[in-house]
């Protein structure tokens, strides 16, 4: 919703191929507040999962038996957390 508002403010049509990054730069913002809130909550939940020994933790770490499906690998939640925090995890 926020990006829609920023695009309207700049009079950028939805048909124009302007990236969200360019729109944010033209408005003078770095990242929408909503994305920062989501990232903070993800990190808090990740810390919660790391402290417990549960099926959720095993699933998160990918320690479930079985074969891998065909095609391109999907982006994992743990990979997203690593990208957000810019740190390498075991």
PDB file of C-alpha atoms in Angstrom:
ATOM      1  CA  UNK A   1       0.000   0.000   0.000  1.00  0.00           C
ATOM      2  CA  UNK A   2       2.819   2.360   0.836  1.00  0.00           C
ATOM      3  CA  UNK A   3       4.505   1.936  -2.531  1.00  0.00           C
ATOM      4  CA  UNK A   4       1.219   2.679  -4.279  1.00  0.00           C
ATOM      5  CA  UNK A   5       0.988   5.977  -2.401  1.00  0.00           C
ATOM      6  CA  UNK A   6       4.603   6.888  -3.221  1.00  0.00           C
ATOM      7  CA  UNK A   7       4.010   6.119  -6.903  1.00  0.00           C
ATOM      8  CA  UNK A   8       0.882   8.295  -6.921  1.00  0.00           C
ATOM      9  CA  UNK A   9       2.807  11.147  -5.293  1.00  0.00           C
ATOM     10  CA  UNK A  10       5.433  10.962  -8.048  1.00  0.00           C
ATOM     11  CA  UNK A  11       2.785  10.524 -10.793  1.00  0.00           C
ATOM     12  CA  UNK A  12       4.342   7.244 -11.909  1.00  0.00           C
ATOM     13  CA  UNK A  13       1.941   5.084 -13.900  1.00  0.00           C
ATOM     14  CA  UNK A  14       1.648   1.401 -13.099  1.00  0.00           C
ATOM     15  CA  UNK A  15       2.543   0.762 -16.755  1.00  0.00           C
ATOM     16  CA  UNK A  16       5.965   2.380 -16.371  1.00  0.00           C
ATOM     17  CA  UNK A  17       8.758   0.015 -15.438  1.00  0.00           C
ATOM     18  CA  UNK A  18      10.153   1.875 -12.457  1.00  0.00           C
ATOM     19  CA  UNK A  19      11.616  -0.215  -9.647  1.00  0.00           C
ATOM     20  CA  UNK A  20      10.524   0.250  -6.054  1.00  0.00           C
ATOM     21  CA  UNK A  21      14.081   1.227  -5.197  1.00  0.00           C
ATOM     22  CA  UNK A  22      13.997   4.117  -7.699  1.00  0.00           C
ATOM     23  CA  UNK A  23      10.617   5.265  -6.379  1.00  0.00           C
ATOM     24  CA  UNK A  24      11.908   5.280  -2.801  1.00  0.00           C
ATOM     25  CA  UNK A  25      15.029   7.207  -3.841  1.00  0.00           C
ATOM     26  CA  UNK A  26      12.940   9.850  -5.595  1.00  0.00           C
ATOM     27  CA  UNK A  27      10.742  10.264  -2.510  1.00  0.00           C
ATOM     28  CA  UNK A  28      13.821  10.445  -0.286  1.00  0.00           C
ATOM     29  CA  UNK A  29      13.229   7.307   1.753  1.00  0.00           C
ATOM     30  CA  UNK A  30      15.439   4.298   2.226  1.00  0.00           C
ATOM     31  CA  UNK A  31      12.931   1.596   3.134  1.00  0.00           C
ATOM     32  CA  UNK A  32       9.252   1.678   3.961  1.00  0.00           C
ATOM     33  CA  UNK A  33       8.479   1.489   7.666  1.00  0.00           C
ATOM     34  CA  UNK A  34       6.306  -1.570   7.059  1.00  0.00           C
ATOM     35  CA  UNK A  35       9.252  -3.585   5.717  1.00  0.00           C
ATOM     36  CA  UNK A  36      11.395  -2.626   8.698  1.00  0.00           C
ATOM     37  CA  UNK A  37       8.645  -3.745  11.082  1.00  0.00           C
ATOM     38  CA  UNK A  38       8.310  -7.080   9.287  1.00  0.00           C
ATOM     39  CA  UNK A  39      12.071  -7.653   9.403  1.00  0.00           C
ATOM     40  CA  UNK A  40      12.233  -6.843  13.123  1.00  0.00           C
ATOM     41  CA  UNK A  41       9.432  -9.302  13.866  1.00  0.00           C
ATOM     42  CA  UNK A  42      11.051 -12.010  11.727  1.00  0.00           C
ATOM     43  CA  UNK A  43      14.302 -11.632  13.663  1.00  0.00           C
ATOM     44  CA  UNK A  44      12.484 -11.815  17.009  1.00  0.00           C
ATOM     45  CA  UNK A  45      10.652 -14.978  15.919  1.00  0.00           C
ATOM     46  CA  UNK A  46      13.894 -16.511  14.650  1.00  0.00           C
ATOM     47  CA  UNK A  47      15.495 -15.927  18.061  1.00  0.00           C
ATOM     48  CA  UNK A  48      12.477 -17.546  19.702  1.00  0.00           C
ATOM     49  CA  UNK A  49      12.799 -20.641  17.482  1.00  0.00           C
ATOM     50  CA  UNK A  50      16.563 -20.957  18.019  1.00  0.00           C
ATOM     51  CA  UNK A  51      16.126 -21.206  21.788  1.00  0.00           C
ATOM     52  CA  UNK A  52      13.673 -24.122  21.652  1.00  0.00           C
ATOM     53  CA  UNK A  53      14.214 -27.723  20.640  1.00  0.00           C
ATOM     54  CA  UNK A  54      11.160 -28.489  18.578  1.00  0.00           C
ATOM     55  CA  UNK A  55       9.932 -29.740  15.242  1.00  0.00           C
ATOM     56  CA  UNK A  56       9.707 -26.126  14.074  1.00  0.00           C
ATOM     57  CA  UNK A  57      13.430 -25.654  14.724  1.00  0.00           C
ATOM     58  CA  UNK A  58      14.309 -28.863  12.867  1.00  0.00           C
ATOM     59  CA  UNK A  59      12.164 -27.795   9.931  1.00  0.00           C
ATOM     60  CA  UNK A  60      13.738 -24.342   9.903  1.00  0.00           C
ATOM     61  CA  UNK A  61      17.251 -25.794   9.844  1.00  0.00           C
ATOM     62  CA  UNK A  62      16.314 -28.246   7.082  1.00  0.00           C
ATOM     63  CA  UNK A  63      17.051 -31.387   9.067  1.00  0.00           C
ATOM     64  CA  UNK A  64      14.038 -33.282   7.738  1.00  0.00           C
ATOM     65  CA  UNK A  65      14.636 -36.558   5.893  1.00  0.00           C
ATOM     66  CA  UNK A  66      13.585 -36.917   2.284  1.00  0.00           C
ATOM     67  CA  UNK A  67      14.570 -36.065  -1.239  1.00  0.00           C
ATOM     68  CA  UNK A  68      14.616 -32.722  -2.914  1.00  0.00           C
ATOM     69  CA  UNK A  69      12.006 -31.868  -5.530  1.00  0.00           C
ATOM     70  CA  UNK A  70      12.695 -31.017  -9.145  1.00  0.00           C
ATOM     71  CA  UNK A  71      13.316 -27.548 -10.471  1.00  0.00           C
ATOM     72  CA  UNK A  72      14.818 -24.417  -9.050  1.00  0.00           C
ATOM     73  CA  UNK A  73      15.318 -24.282  -5.315  1.00  0.00           C
ATOM     74  CA  UNK A  74      12.799 -22.170  -3.501  1.00  0.00           C
ATOM     75  CA  UNK A  75      13.918 -19.342  -1.308  1.00  0.00           C
ATOM     76  CA  UNK A  76      14.016 -20.557   2.271  1.00  0.00           C
ATOM     77  CA  UNK A  77      12.906 -18.648   5.312  1.00  0.00           C
ATOM     78  CA  UNK A  78      16.328 -19.165   6.891  1.00  0.00           C
ATOM     79  CA  UNK A  79      17.985 -17.825   3.738  1.00  0.00           C
ATOM     80  CA  UNK A  80      15.802 -14.742   3.969  1.00  0.00           C
ATOM     81  CA  UNK A  81      16.815 -14.255   7.612  1.00  0.00           C
ATOM     82  CA  UNK A  82      20.494 -14.568   6.657  1.00  0.00           C
ATOM     83  CA  UNK A  83      20.043 -11.979   3.936  1.00  0.00           C
ATOM     84  CA  UNK A  84      18.239  -9.625   6.324  1.00  0.00           C
ATOM     85  CA  UNK A  85      20.805  -9.912   9.098  1.00  0.00           C
ATOM     86  CA  UNK A  86      23.825 -10.140   6.749  1.00  0.00           C
ATOM     87  CA  UNK A  87      25.354 -12.954   8.759  1.00  0.00           C
ATOM     88  CA  UNK A  88      26.217 -16.551   7.989  1.00  0.00           C
ATOM     89  CA  UNK A  89      24.471 -19.269   9.978  1.00  0.00           C
ATOM     90  CA  UNK A  90      25.334 -22.927  10.368  1.00  0.00           C
TER      91      UNK A  90
END
